[in-house]
Amino acid sequence: MKLITILIPCYNEENSLNLLYERLQNMTSQLSQYRFQILLVNDGSKDNTLGKMQELHTKDSTVSYLSLSRNFGKENAMLAGLDFAEGDAVILLDADLQDPPELIPQMIEEWEKGYDDVYARRRSRAGETWFKKFSAHWYYRILQKFSDIDIPSDVGDFRLLDRQAVDALCSLRERQRYTKGLFSWIGYNKKELLFDREPRAAGSSKMNFLKLFGLAVDGITSFSVAPLRLASILGIIISTIAFVYLVFVIAKTLLFGDPVAGYPSMISIILFMGGIQLIVLGIIGEYVGRIFYEAKRRPDYLVSEYNGKKIFMESDRKKHVS
């Protein structure tokens, strides 16, 4: 029997875990030809999420839990789960139940046909504000324009990955991870499924505007140098305009004796050029910052415990998973 791991990163999700478990049980009971491992990753939650995980693990041996030493962010929590996942295929699922577990049987069916990455694309987004929908729509379009790879729009982390694709993702040890782009970067045989996204089962979204903006910057800078090229093009255009204007001012003064415009025009030009320089420096700084974090080579995450056992080294992870 093939083993399928359902990987669920969690941050302050104590109110939704029991409902999530019930819906997963209802779904897996209809697929008796497969074995399932539910792997819950506690990403440094401040509520009783870890306690709920421990209760589920005690009650059901198919439930495993992994607790990180602090909050490392969803991207690194997913990597930790992929490292510990034992299945022939891994399904990524959010704990808030906005992505319906009932779509999993269809994902498995497509996987059995030979697809390595079966991803779910949102047809509608219930329970989200107009601003969230508007910003998400334009974010994906801008990302597609800037990125060197094809990143599907309106697609999150909800997907099934074959073991080969999982191993490929685990081999990419980037410190500033943008997993949505990595899914596309590794390639393999992909299949799209459409679904209607549901409102959150409990709690509120952990992503605010600043976090979403940071994620957007990570997505663009991780898979494209287009902003640097735009900065160079902008510099060439402004320099050309400045040179033409300089020639015009000199010619006008020498040929017609017109006085050179003074303080107001000079201040306007200085402020404009200063703003352009700060924008370009900010773009360069984003890429330098990524180099800074990559050069440190710190681990992507640290584990506090795995199913009640302390994990310290990579060798311990391999020992407990094997």
PDB file of C-alpha atoms in Angstrom:
ATOM      1  CA  MET A   1       0.000   0.000   0.000  1.00  0.00           C
ATOM      2  CA  LYS A   2       1.297   3.421  -0.953  1.00  0.00           C
ATOM      3  CA  LEU A   3       1.839   5.908   1.870  1.00  0.00           C
ATOM      4  CA  ILE A   4       0.593   9.464   1.439  1.00  0.00           C
ATOM      5  CA  THR A   5       1.684  12.211   3.838  1.00  0.00           C
ATOM      6  CA  ILE A   6      -0.677  15.136   4.426  1.00  0.00           C
ATOM      7  CA  LEU A   7       1.568  18.006   5.525  1.00  0.00           C
ATOM      8  CA  ILE A   8      -0.093  20.831   7.478  1.00  0.00           C
ATOM      9  CA  PRO A   9       1.947  23.828   8.735  1.00  0.00           C
ATOM     10  CA  CYS A  10       0.257  25.484  11.728  1.00  0.00           C
ATOM     11  CA  TYR A  11       0.636  28.798  13.524  1.00  0.00           C
ATOM     12  CA  ASN A  12      -1.929  29.556  16.258  1.00  0.00           C
ATOM     13  CA  GLU A  13      -4.508  27.144  14.842  1.00  0.00           C
ATOM     14  CA  GLU A  14      -5.787  25.470  18.031  1.00  0.00           C
ATOM     15  CA  ASN A  15      -9.421  26.249  17.183  1.00  0.00           C
ATOM     16  CA  SER A  16      -9.370  24.563  13.778  1.00  0.00           C
ATOM     17  CA  LEU A  17      -7.292  21.413  14.378  1.00  0.00           C
ATOM     18  CA  ASN A  18     -10.091  19.180  15.667  1.00  0.00           C
ATOM     19  CA  LEU A  19     -12.404  20.102  12.784  1.00  0.00           C
ATOM     20  CA  LEU A  20      -9.551  19.613  10.338  1.00  0.00           C
ATOM     21  CA  TYR A  21      -8.815  16.171  11.782  1.00  0.00           C
ATOM     22  CA  GLU A  22     -12.477  15.124  11.498  1.00  0.00           C
ATOM     23  CA  ARG A  23     -12.694  16.140   7.861  1.00  0.00           C
ATOM     24  CA  LEU A  24      -9.437  14.382   7.063  1.00  0.00           C
ATOM     25  CA  GLN A  25     -10.684  11.226   8.777  1.00  0.00           C
ATOM     26  CA  ASN A  26     -13.892  11.304   6.747  1.00  0.00           C
ATOM     27  CA  MET A  27     -11.876  11.682   3.579  1.00  0.00           C
ATOM     28  CA  THR A  28      -9.192   9.065   4.281  1.00  0.00           C
ATOM     29  CA  SER A  29     -11.765   6.463   5.382  1.00  0.00           C
ATOM     30  CA  GLN A  30     -12.997   6.389   1.782  1.00  0.00           C
ATOM     31  CA  LEU A  31      -9.502   5.608   0.462  1.00  0.00           C
ATOM     32  CA  SER A  32      -8.753   2.299   2.182  1.00  0.00           C
ATOM     33  CA  GLN A  33      -6.311   1.283  -0.563  1.00  0.00           C
ATOM     34  CA  TYR A  34      -3.809   3.854   0.751  1.00  0.00           C
ATOM     35  CA  ARG A  35      -2.014   4.452   4.027  1.00  0.00           C
ATOM     36  CA  PHE A  36      -1.997   8.017   5.330  1.00  0.00           C
ATOM     37  CA  GLN A  37       0.316   9.988   7.581  1.00  0.00           C
ATOM     38  CA  ILE A  38      -0.973  13.330   8.869  1.00  0.00           C
ATOM     39  CA  LEU A  39       2.079  15.461   9.647  1.00  0.00           C
ATOM     40  CA  LEU A  40       1.352  18.627  11.658  1.00  0.00           C
ATOM     41  CA  VAL A  41       4.112  21.233  11.885  1.00  0.00           C
ATOM     42  CA  ASN A  42       3.923  23.656  14.812  1.00  0.00           C
ATOM     43  CA  ASP A  43       5.629  26.847  13.656  1.00  0.00           C
ATOM     44  CA  GLY A  44       6.256  28.352  17.086  1.00  0.00           C
ATOM     45  CA  SER A  45       2.580  28.869  17.956  1.00  0.00           C
ATOM     46  CA  LYS A  46       1.779  31.013  20.989  1.00  0.00           C
ATOM     47  CA  ASP A  47      -1.541  29.322  21.788  1.00  0.00           C
ATOM     48  CA  ASN A  48      -2.315  25.665  22.578  1.00  0.00           C
ATOM     49  CA  THR A  49      -1.697  24.419  19.032  1.00  0.00           C
ATOM     50  CA  LEU A  50       1.132  22.127  20.186  1.00  0.00           C
ATOM     51  CA  GLY A  51      -1.050  20.665  22.935  1.00  0.00           C
ATOM     52  CA  LYS A  52      -3.805  19.874  20.399  1.00  0.00           C
ATOM     53  CA  MET A  53      -1.221  18.173  18.179  1.00  0.00           C
ATOM     54  CA  GLN A  54       0.023  16.041  21.057  1.00  0.00           C
ATOM     55  CA  GLU A  55      -3.556  14.991  21.905  1.00  0.00           C
ATOM     56  CA  LEU A  56      -4.214  13.944  18.297  1.00  0.00           C
ATOM     57  CA  HIS A  57      -0.938  12.012  18.156  1.00  0.00           C
ATOM     58  CA  THR A  58      -1.794  10.178  21.372  1.00  0.00           C
ATOM     59  CA  LYS A  59      -5.265   9.316  20.067  1.00  0.00           C
ATOM     60  CA  ASP A  60      -4.230   8.346  16.513  1.00  0.00           C
ATOM     61  CA  SER A  61      -0.855   6.834  15.561  1.00  0.00           C
ATOM     62  CA  THR A  62      -1.254   8.023  11.958  1.00  0.00           C
ATOM     63  CA  VAL A  63      -0.922  11.609  13.212  1.00  0.00           C
ATOM     64  CA  SER A  64       2.654  12.850  13.620  1.00  0.00           C
ATOM     65  CA  TYR A  65       3.697  16.274  14.805  1.00  0.00           C
ATOM     66  CA  LEU A  66       6.822  18.338  14.436  1.00  0.00           C
ATOM     67  CA  SER A  67       7.435  21.342  16.663  1.00  0.00           C
ATOM     68  CA  LEU A  68       9.934  24.026  15.635  1.00  0.00           C
ATOM     69  CA  SER A  69      11.969  25.874  18.243  1.00  0.00           C
ATOM     70  CA  ARG A  70      10.342  29.209  17.291  1.00  0.00           C
ATOM     71  CA  ASN A  71       8.323  30.838  14.540  1.00  0.00           C
ATOM     72  CA  PHE A  72      10.372  30.505  11.338  1.00  0.00           C
ATOM     73  CA  GLY A  73       7.558  31.408   8.927  1.00  0.00           C
ATOM     74  CA  LYS A  74       5.336  29.252   6.755  1.00  0.00           C
ATOM     75  CA  GLU A  75       7.904  28.782   3.993  1.00  0.00           C
ATOM     76  CA  ASN A  76      10.464  27.219   6.358  1.00  0.00           C
ATOM     77  CA  ALA A  77       7.770  25.279   8.224  1.00  0.00           C
ATOM     78  CA  MET A  78       6.779  23.648   4.940  1.00  0.00           C
ATOM     79  CA  LEU A  79      10.421  22.762   4.253  1.00  0.00           C
ATOM     80  CA  ALA A  80      10.691  21.176   7.701  1.00  0.00           C
ATOM     81  CA  GLY A  81       7.583  19.121   6.994  1.00  0.00           C
ATOM     82  CA  LEU A  82       8.911  18.025   3.611  1.00  0.00           C
ATOM     83  CA  ASP A  83      12.155  16.926   5.269  1.00  0.00           C
ATOM     84  CA  PHE A  84      10.248  14.737   7.737  1.00  0.00           C
ATOM     85  CA  ALA A  85       7.519  13.492   5.390  1.00  0.00           C
ATOM     86  CA  GLU A  86       7.698   9.742   4.791  1.00  0.00           C
ATOM     87  CA  GLY A  87       5.091   9.315   2.058  1.00  0.00           C
ATOM     88  CA  ASP A  88       5.384   8.246  -1.559  1.00  0.00           C
ATOM     89  CA  ALA A  89       3.471  11.470  -2.178  1.00  0.00           C
ATOM     90  CA  VAL A  90       3.024  14.570  -0.025  1.00  0.00           C
ATOM     91  CA  ILE A  91      -0.072  16.766   0.068  1.00  0.00           C
ATOM     92  CA  LEU A  92       0.367  20.345   1.304  1.00  0.00           C
ATOM     93  CA  LEU A  93      -2.702  21.661   3.110  1.00  0.00           C
ATOM     94  CA  ASP A  94      -3.433  24.740   5.234  1.00  0.00           C
ATOM     95  CA  ALA A  95      -4.930  24.250   8.685  1.00  0.00           C
ATOM     96  CA  ASP A  96      -7.618  26.919   8.250  1.00  0.00           C
ATOM     97  CA  LEU A  97      -9.699  24.650   5.939  1.00  0.00           C
ATOM     98  CA  GLN A  98      -9.929  27.275   3.203  1.00  0.00           C
ATOM     99  CA  ASP A  99      -8.533  24.559   0.958  1.00  0.00           C
ATOM    100  CA  PRO A 100     -11.023  21.642   1.060  1.00  0.00           C
ATOM    101  CA  PRO A 101      -9.562  18.220   2.011  1.00  0.00           C
ATOM    102  CA  GLU A 102     -12.351  16.664  -0.063  1.00  0.00           C
ATOM    103  CA  LEU A 103     -10.341  17.529  -3.191  1.00  0.00           C
ATOM    104  CA  ILE A 104      -7.560  15.160  -2.138  1.00  0.00           C
ATOM    105  CA  PRO A 105      -9.082  11.990  -3.699  1.00  0.00           C
ATOM    106  CA  GLN A 106      -9.136  13.724  -7.079  1.00  0.00           C
ATOM    107  CA  MET A 107      -5.502  14.768  -6.587  1.00  0.00           C
ATOM    108  CA  ILE A 108      -4.527  11.170  -5.842  1.00  0.00           C
ATOM    109  CA  GLU A 109      -6.403   9.997  -8.921  1.00  0.00           C
ATOM    110  CA  GLU A 110      -4.407  12.394 -11.127  1.00  0.00           C
ATOM    111  CA  TRP A 111      -1.184  11.340  -9.378  1.00  0.00           C
ATOM    112  CA  GLU A 112      -1.891   7.720 -10.235  1.00  0.00           C
ATOM    113  CA  LYS A 113      -2.194   8.767 -13.881  1.00  0.00           C
ATOM    114  CA  GLY A 114       1.447   9.844 -13.791  1.00  0.00           C
ATOM    115  CA  TYR A 115       1.387  13.511 -12.724  1.00  0.00           C
ATOM    116  CA  ASP A 116       4.118  14.570 -10.285  1.00  0.00           C
ATOM    117  CA  ASP A 117       2.614  17.897  -9.175  1.00  0.00           C
ATOM    118  CA  VAL A 118      -1.169  18.168  -8.941  1.00  0.00           C
ATOM    119  CA  TYR A 119      -1.943  21.722  -7.855  1.00  0.00           C
ATOM    120  CA  ALA A 120      -5.265  23.382  -6.988  1.00  0.00           C
ATOM    121  CA  ARG A 121      -6.136  26.692  -8.608  1.00  0.00           C
ATOM    122  CA  ARG A 122      -8.660  29.010  -6.951  1.00  0.00           C
ATOM    123  CA  ARG A 123     -11.763  29.647  -9.023  1.00  0.00           C
ATOM    124  CA  SER A 124     -13.243  31.923  -6.349  1.00  0.00           C
ATOM    125  CA  ARG A 125     -12.077  33.249  -2.959  1.00  0.00           C
ATOM    126  CA  ALA A 126     -14.896  33.299  -0.375  1.00  0.00           C
ATOM    127  CA  GLY A 127     -14.468  35.123   2.933  1.00  0.00           C
ATOM    128  CA  GLU A 128     -11.772  37.519   1.690  1.00  0.00           C
ATOM    129  CA  THR A 129     -11.964  41.299   1.420  1.00  0.00           C
ATOM    130  CA  TRP A 130     -12.144  43.055  -1.936  1.00  0.00           C
ATOM    131  CA  PHE A 131      -8.690  44.513  -1.290  1.00  0.00           C
ATOM    132  CA  LYS A 132      -7.199  41.051  -0.696  1.00  0.00           C
ATOM    133  CA  LYS A 133      -8.744  39.761  -3.920  1.00  0.00           C
ATOM    134  CA  PHE A 134      -7.692  42.864  -5.871  1.00  0.00           C
ATOM    135  CA  SER A 135      -4.105  42.834  -4.581  1.00  0.00           C
ATOM    136  CA  ALA A 136      -3.766  39.068  -5.124  1.00  0.00           C
ATOM    137  CA  HIS A 137      -5.015  39.405  -8.710  1.00  0.00           C
ATOM    138  CA  TRP A 138      -2.485  42.072  -9.627  1.00  0.00           C
ATOM    139  CA  TYR A 139       0.323  40.505  -7.616  1.00  0.00           C
ATOM    140  CA  TYR A 140       0.211  37.303  -9.652  1.00  0.00           C
ATOM    141  CA  ARG A 141       0.039  39.234 -12.919  1.00  0.00           C
ATOM    142  CA  ILE A 142       3.049  41.407 -12.020  1.00  0.00           C
ATOM    143  CA  LEU A 143       4.969  38.356 -10.802  1.00  0.00           C
ATOM    144  CA  GLN A 144       4.359  36.594 -14.116  1.00  0.00           C
ATOM    145  CA  LYS A 145       5.648  39.626 -16.019  1.00  0.00           C
ATOM    146  CA  PHE A 146       8.826  39.893 -13.953  1.00  0.00           C
ATOM    147  CA  SER A 147       9.636  36.227 -13.339  1.00  0.00           C
ATOM    148  CA  ASP A 148      11.920  34.175 -15.566  1.00  0.00           C
ATOM    149  CA  ILE A 149       9.713  31.106 -14.997  1.00  0.00           C
ATOM    150  CA  ASP A 150       5.985  30.488 -15.432  1.00  0.00           C
ATOM    151  CA  ILE A 151       4.308  30.817 -12.017  1.00  0.00           C
ATOM    152  CA  PRO A 152       0.555  30.041 -12.293  1.00  0.00           C
ATOM    153  CA  SER A 153      -1.796  32.749 -11.053  1.00  0.00           C
ATOM    154  CA  ASP A 154      -4.275  32.190  -8.195  1.00  0.00           C
ATOM    155  CA  VAL A 155      -2.403  29.069  -7.072  1.00  0.00           C
ATOM    156  CA  GLY A 156      -1.294  28.614  -3.471  1.00  0.00           C
ATOM    157  CA  ASP A 157       0.443  25.793  -1.635  1.00  0.00           C
ATOM    158  CA  PHE A 158      -2.462  23.316  -1.801  1.00  0.00           C
ATOM    159  CA  ARG A 159      -1.133  20.486  -3.983  1.00  0.00           C
ATOM    160  CA  LEU A 160       0.042  16.890  -4.189  1.00  0.00           C
ATOM    161  CA  LEU A 161       3.735  16.264  -4.865  1.00  0.00           C
ATOM    162  CA  ASP A 162       5.276  12.987  -5.905  1.00  0.00           C
ATOM    163  CA  ARG A 163       8.266  11.766  -3.873  1.00  0.00           C
ATOM    164  CA  GLN A 164      10.610  12.730  -6.719  1.00  0.00           C
ATOM    165  CA  ALA A 165       9.356  16.322  -6.634  1.00  0.00           C
ATOM    166  CA  VAL A 166       9.565  16.393  -2.821  1.00  0.00           C
ATOM    167  CA  ASP A 167      13.197  15.270  -2.888  1.00  0.00           C
ATOM    168  CA  ALA A 168      13.939  17.953  -5.489  1.00  0.00           C
ATOM    169  CA  LEU A 169      12.417  20.653  -3.267  1.00  0.00           C
ATOM    170  CA  CYS A 170      14.312  19.407  -0.220  1.00  0.00           C
ATOM    171  CA  SER A 171      17.577  19.686  -2.148  1.00  0.00           C
ATOM    172  CA  LEU A 172      17.018  23.444  -2.606  1.00  0.00           C
ATOM    173  CA  ARG A 173      18.267  24.916   0.672  1.00  0.00           C
ATOM    174  CA  GLU A 174      17.635  28.594   0.026  1.00  0.00           C
ATOM    175  CA  ARG A 175      17.433  30.788   3.128  1.00  0.00           C
ATOM    176  CA  GLN A 176      14.952  33.277   1.659  1.00  0.00           C
ATOM    177  CA  ARG A 177      12.445  30.778   0.310  1.00  0.00           C
ATOM    178  CA  TYR A 178       9.579  31.471  -2.053  1.00  0.00           C
ATOM    179  CA  THR A 179       8.057  28.017  -2.379  1.00  0.00           C
ATOM    180  CA  LYS A 180       5.369  28.975  -4.916  1.00  0.00           C
ATOM    181  CA  GLY A 181       8.158  29.800  -7.342  1.00  0.00           C
ATOM    182  CA  LEU A 182      10.178  26.708  -6.437  1.00  0.00           C
ATOM    183  CA  PHE A 183       7.206  24.506  -7.352  1.00  0.00           C
ATOM    184  CA  SER A 184       7.444  25.869 -10.889  1.00  0.00           C
ATOM    185  CA  TRP A 185      11.242  25.947 -10.991  1.00  0.00           C
ATOM    186  CA  ILE A 186      11.682  22.209 -10.374  1.00  0.00           C
ATOM    187  CA  GLY A 187       9.423  21.389 -13.318  1.00  0.00           C
ATOM    188  CA  TYR A 188       8.089  17.802 -13.573  1.00  0.00           C
ATOM    189  CA  ASN A 189       4.705  16.755 -14.947  1.00  0.00           C
ATOM    190  CA  LYS A 190       1.985  19.091 -13.629  1.00  0.00           C
ATOM    191  CA  LYS A 191      -1.809  18.965 -13.524  1.00  0.00           C
ATOM    192  CA  GLU A 192      -4.224  21.752 -12.575  1.00  0.00           C
ATOM    193  CA  LEU A 193      -7.471  21.284 -10.627  1.00  0.00           C
ATOM    194  CA  LEU A 194     -10.000  24.083 -10.074  1.00  0.00           C
ATOM    195  CA  PHE A 195     -11.795  24.653  -6.767  1.00  0.00           C
ATOM    196  CA  ASP A 196     -13.766  27.283  -4.852  1.00  0.00           C
ATOM    197  CA  ARG A 197     -11.913  28.516  -1.794  1.00  0.00           C
ATOM    198  CA  GLU A 198     -13.905  28.480   1.423  1.00  0.00           C
ATOM    199  CA  PRO A 199     -13.862  30.996   4.322  1.00  0.00           C
ATOM    200  CA  ARG A 200     -11.616  30.243   7.276  1.00  0.00           C
ATOM    201  CA  ALA A 201     -13.018  27.627   9.646  1.00  0.00           C
ATOM    202  CA  ALA A 202     -11.741  29.537  12.698  1.00  0.00           C
ATOM    203  CA  GLY A 203      -9.462  32.370  13.681  1.00  0.00           C
ATOM    204  CA  SER A 204      -8.116  35.094  11.417  1.00  0.00           C
ATOM    205  CA  SER A 205      -5.471  35.308   8.732  1.00  0.00           C
ATOM    206  CA  LYS A 206      -1.883  35.712   9.955  1.00  0.00           C
ATOM    207  CA  MET A 207      -0.905  37.625   6.799  1.00  0.00           C
ATOM    208  CA  ASN A 208      -1.182  41.417   6.981  1.00  0.00           C
ATOM    209  CA  PHE A 209      -0.361  43.930   4.250  1.00  0.00           C
ATOM    210  CA  LEU A 210       3.316  44.256   5.180  1.00  0.00           C
ATOM    211  CA  LYS A 211       3.819  40.472   5.207  1.00  0.00           C
ATOM    212  CA  LEU A 212       2.055  40.140   1.855  1.00  0.00           C
ATOM    213  CA  PHE A 213       4.212  42.943   0.436  1.00  0.00           C
ATOM    214  CA  GLY A 214       7.351  41.219   1.729  1.00  0.00           C
ATOM    215  CA  LEU A 215       6.209  37.952   0.151  1.00  0.00           C
ATOM    216  CA  ALA A 216       5.672  39.766  -3.151  1.00  0.00           C
ATOM    217  CA  VAL A 217       9.197  41.217  -3.021  1.00  0.00           C
ATOM    218  CA  ASP A 218      10.613  37.769  -2.214  1.00  0.00           C
ATOM    219  CA  GLY A 219       8.763  36.303  -5.183  1.00  0.00           C
ATOM    220  CA  ILE A 220      10.112  38.870  -7.637  1.00  0.00           C
ATOM    221  CA  THR A 221      13.695  38.995  -6.359  1.00  0.00           C
ATOM    222  CA  SER A 222      13.965  35.196  -6.017  1.00  0.00           C
ATOM    223  CA  PHE A 223      13.241  34.437  -9.645  1.00  0.00           C
ATOM    224  CA  SER A 224      14.179  37.501 -11.647  1.00  0.00           C
ATOM    225  CA  VAL A 225      16.759  40.273 -12.001  1.00  0.00           C
ATOM    226  CA  ALA A 226      14.243  42.353 -13.963  1.00  0.00           C
ATOM    227  CA  PRO A 227      14.115  45.103 -11.273  1.00  0.00           C
ATOM    228  CA  LEU A 228      17.881  45.585 -11.647  1.00  0.00           C
ATOM    229  CA  ARG A 229      17.509  45.803 -15.418  1.00  0.00           C
ATOM    230  CA  LEU A 230      14.694  48.323 -15.008  1.00  0.00           C
ATOM    231  CA  ALA A 231      16.919  50.386 -12.710  1.00  0.00           C
ATOM    232  CA  SER A 232      19.662  50.378 -15.354  1.00  0.00           C
ATOM    233  CA  ILE A 233      17.213  51.341 -18.099  1.00  0.00           C
ATOM    234  CA  LEU A 234      15.776  54.086 -15.918  1.00  0.00           C
ATOM    235  CA  GLY A 235      19.289  55.428 -15.304  1.00  0.00           C
ATOM    236  CA  ILE A 236      20.057  55.485 -19.031  1.00  0.00           C
ATOM    237  CA  ILE A 237      16.793  57.259 -19.855  1.00  0.00           C
ATOM    238  CA  ILE A 238      17.238  59.923 -17.168  1.00  0.00           C
ATOM    239  CA  SER A 239      20.881  60.482 -18.110  1.00  0.00           C
ATOM    240  CA  THR A 240      19.897  60.922 -21.763  1.00  0.00           C
ATOM    241  CA  ILE A 241      17.134  63.380 -20.899  1.00  0.00           C
ATOM    242  CA  ALA A 242      19.512  65.294 -18.598  1.00  0.00           C
ATOM    243  CA  PHE A 243      22.173  65.506 -21.337  1.00  0.00           C
ATOM    244  CA  VAL A 244      19.656  66.736 -23.933  1.00  0.00           C
ATOM    245  CA  TYR A 245      18.338  69.311 -21.492  1.00  0.00           C
ATOM    246  CA  LEU A 246      21.905  70.435 -20.706  1.00  0.00           C
ATOM    247  CA  VAL A 247      22.626  70.997 -24.409  1.00  0.00           C
ATOM    248  CA  PHE A 248      19.331  72.882 -24.745  1.00  0.00           C
ATOM    249  CA  VAL A 249      20.093  75.193 -21.802  1.00  0.00           C
ATOM    250  CA  ILE A 250      23.632  75.958 -23.033  1.00  0.00           C
ATOM    251  CA  ALA A 251      22.449  76.638 -26.583  1.00  0.00           C
ATOM    252  CA  LYS A 252      19.592  78.838 -25.406  1.00  0.00           C
ATOM    253  CA  THR A 253      21.932  80.860 -23.203  1.00  0.00           C
ATOM    254  CA  LEU A 254      24.689  81.310 -25.814  1.00  0.00           C
ATOM    255  CA  LEU A 255      22.450  81.953 -28.824  1.00  0.00           C
ATOM    256  CA  PHE A 256      19.591  83.925 -27.319  1.00  0.00           C
ATOM    257  CA  GLY A 257      21.062  85.276 -24.092  1.00  0.00           C
ATOM    258  CA  ASP A 258      18.266  83.828 -21.969  1.00  0.00           C
ATOM    259  CA  PRO A 259      19.145  83.543 -18.266  1.00  0.00           C
ATOM    260  CA  VAL A 260      19.418  80.070 -16.784  1.00  0.00           C
ATOM    261  CA  ALA A 261      16.477  79.199 -14.524  1.00  0.00           C
ATOM    262  CA  GLY A 262      17.568  79.345 -10.925  1.00  0.00           C
ATOM    263  CA  TYR A 263      16.570  78.023  -7.513  1.00  0.00           C
ATOM    264  CA  PRO A 264      13.101  76.452  -8.142  1.00  0.00           C
ATOM    265  CA  SER A 265      14.161  74.344 -11.123  1.00  0.00           C
ATOM    266  CA  MET A 266      17.416  73.320  -9.449  1.00  0.00           C
ATOM    267  CA  ILE A 267      15.664  72.159  -6.271  1.00  0.00           C
ATOM    268  CA  SER A 268      13.050  70.245  -8.268  1.00  0.00           C
ATOM    269  CA  ILE A 269      15.703  68.424 -10.280  1.00  0.00           C
ATOM    270  CA  ILE A 270      17.768  67.608  -7.161  1.00  0.00           C
ATOM    271  CA  LEU A 271      14.747  66.174  -5.330  1.00  0.00           C
ATOM    272  CA  PHE A 272      13.654  64.186  -8.379  1.00  0.00           C
ATOM    273  CA  MET A 273      17.110  62.711  -8.918  1.00  0.00           C
ATOM    274  CA  GLY A 274      17.477  62.003  -5.201  1.00  0.00           C
ATOM    275  CA  GLY A 275      14.218  60.060  -5.213  1.00  0.00           C
ATOM    276  CA  ILE A 276      15.268  58.034  -8.257  1.00  0.00           C
ATOM    277  CA  GLN A 277      18.627  57.230  -6.653  1.00  0.00           C
ATOM    278  CA  LEU A 278      16.964  56.047  -3.418  1.00  0.00           C
ATOM    279  CA  ILE A 279      14.597  53.778  -5.382  1.00  0.00           C
ATOM    280  CA  VAL A 280      17.496  52.258  -7.322  1.00  0.00           C
ATOM    281  CA  LEU A 281      19.530  51.823  -4.133  1.00  0.00           C
ATOM    282  CA  GLY A 282      16.537  50.116  -2.524  1.00  0.00           C
ATOM    283  CA  ILE A 283      16.301  47.653  -5.429  1.00  0.00           C
ATOM    284  CA  ILE A 284      20.014  46.905  -5.211  1.00  0.00           C
ATOM    285  CA  GLY A 285      19.697  46.594  -1.434  1.00  0.00           C
ATOM    286  CA  GLU A 286      17.034  43.873  -1.760  1.00  0.00           C
ATOM    287  CA  TYR A 287      19.402  41.717  -3.785  1.00  0.00           C
ATOM    288  CA  VAL A 288      22.388  42.485  -1.530  1.00  0.00           C
ATOM    289  CA  GLY A 289      20.266  41.534   1.471  1.00  0.00           C
ATOM    290  CA  ARG A 290      19.479  38.170  -0.099  1.00  0.00           C
ATOM    291  CA  ILE A 291      23.184  37.578  -0.654  1.00  0.00           C
ATOM    292  CA  PHE A 292      23.803  38.539   2.995  1.00  0.00           C
ATOM    293  CA  TYR A 293      21.335  35.947   4.316  1.00  0.00           C
ATOM    294  CA  GLU A 294      22.516  33.233   1.936  1.00  0.00           C
ATOM    295  CA  ALA A 295      26.174  33.815   2.868  1.00  0.00           C
ATOM    296  CA  LYS A 296      25.469  33.172   6.568  1.00  0.00           C
ATOM    297  CA  ARG A 297      24.350  29.611   5.771  1.00  0.00           C
ATOM    298  CA  ARG A 298      22.234  29.336   8.896  1.00  0.00           C
ATOM    299  CA  PRO A 299      19.812  26.385   9.011  1.00  0.00           C
ATOM    300  CA  ASP A 300      16.371  27.067   7.610  1.00  0.00           C
ATOM    301  CA  TYR A 301      14.741  25.910  10.840  1.00  0.00           C
ATOM    302  CA  LEU A 302      15.469  24.280  14.213  1.00  0.00           C
ATOM    303  CA  VAL A 303      13.339  21.461  15.621  1.00  0.00           C
ATOM    304  CA  SER A 304      12.258  21.278  19.239  1.00  0.00           C
ATOM    305  CA  GLU A 305      10.656  17.824  19.085  1.00  0.00           C
ATOM    306  CA  TYR A 306       9.264  15.226  16.710  1.00  0.00           C
ATOM    307  CA  ASN A 307       6.479  13.038  18.130  1.00  0.00           C
ATOM    308  CA  GLY A 308       7.673  13.765  21.646  1.00  0.00           C
ATOM    309  CA  LYS A 309      11.359  13.077  20.946  1.00  0.00           C
ATOM    310  CA  LYS A 310      14.091  15.678  20.932  1.00  0.00           C
ATOM    311  CA  ILE A 311      15.763  16.262  17.565  1.00  0.00           C
ATOM    312  CA  PHE A 312      19.172  17.885  17.457  1.00  0.00           C
ATOM    313  CA  MET A 313      21.113  16.969  14.344  1.00  0.00           C
ATOM    314  CA  GLU A 314      20.398  15.991  10.727  1.00  0.00           C
ATOM    315  CA  SER A 315      21.403  12.436  11.599  1.00  0.00           C
ATOM    316  CA  ASP A 316      18.680  12.370  14.253  1.00  0.00           C
ATOM    317  CA  ARG A 317      16.082  13.424  11.684  1.00  0.00           C
ATOM    318  CA  LYS A 318      17.073  10.627   9.332  1.00  0.00           C
ATOM    319  CA  LYS A 319      17.059   8.116  12.180  1.00  0.00           C
ATOM    320  CA  HIS A 320      13.555   9.034  13.376  1.00  0.00           C
ATOM    321  CA  VAL A 321      12.054   9.256   9.896  1.00  0.00           C
ATOM    322  CA  SER A 322      13.572   5.972   8.645  1.00  0.00           C
TER     323      SER A 322
END
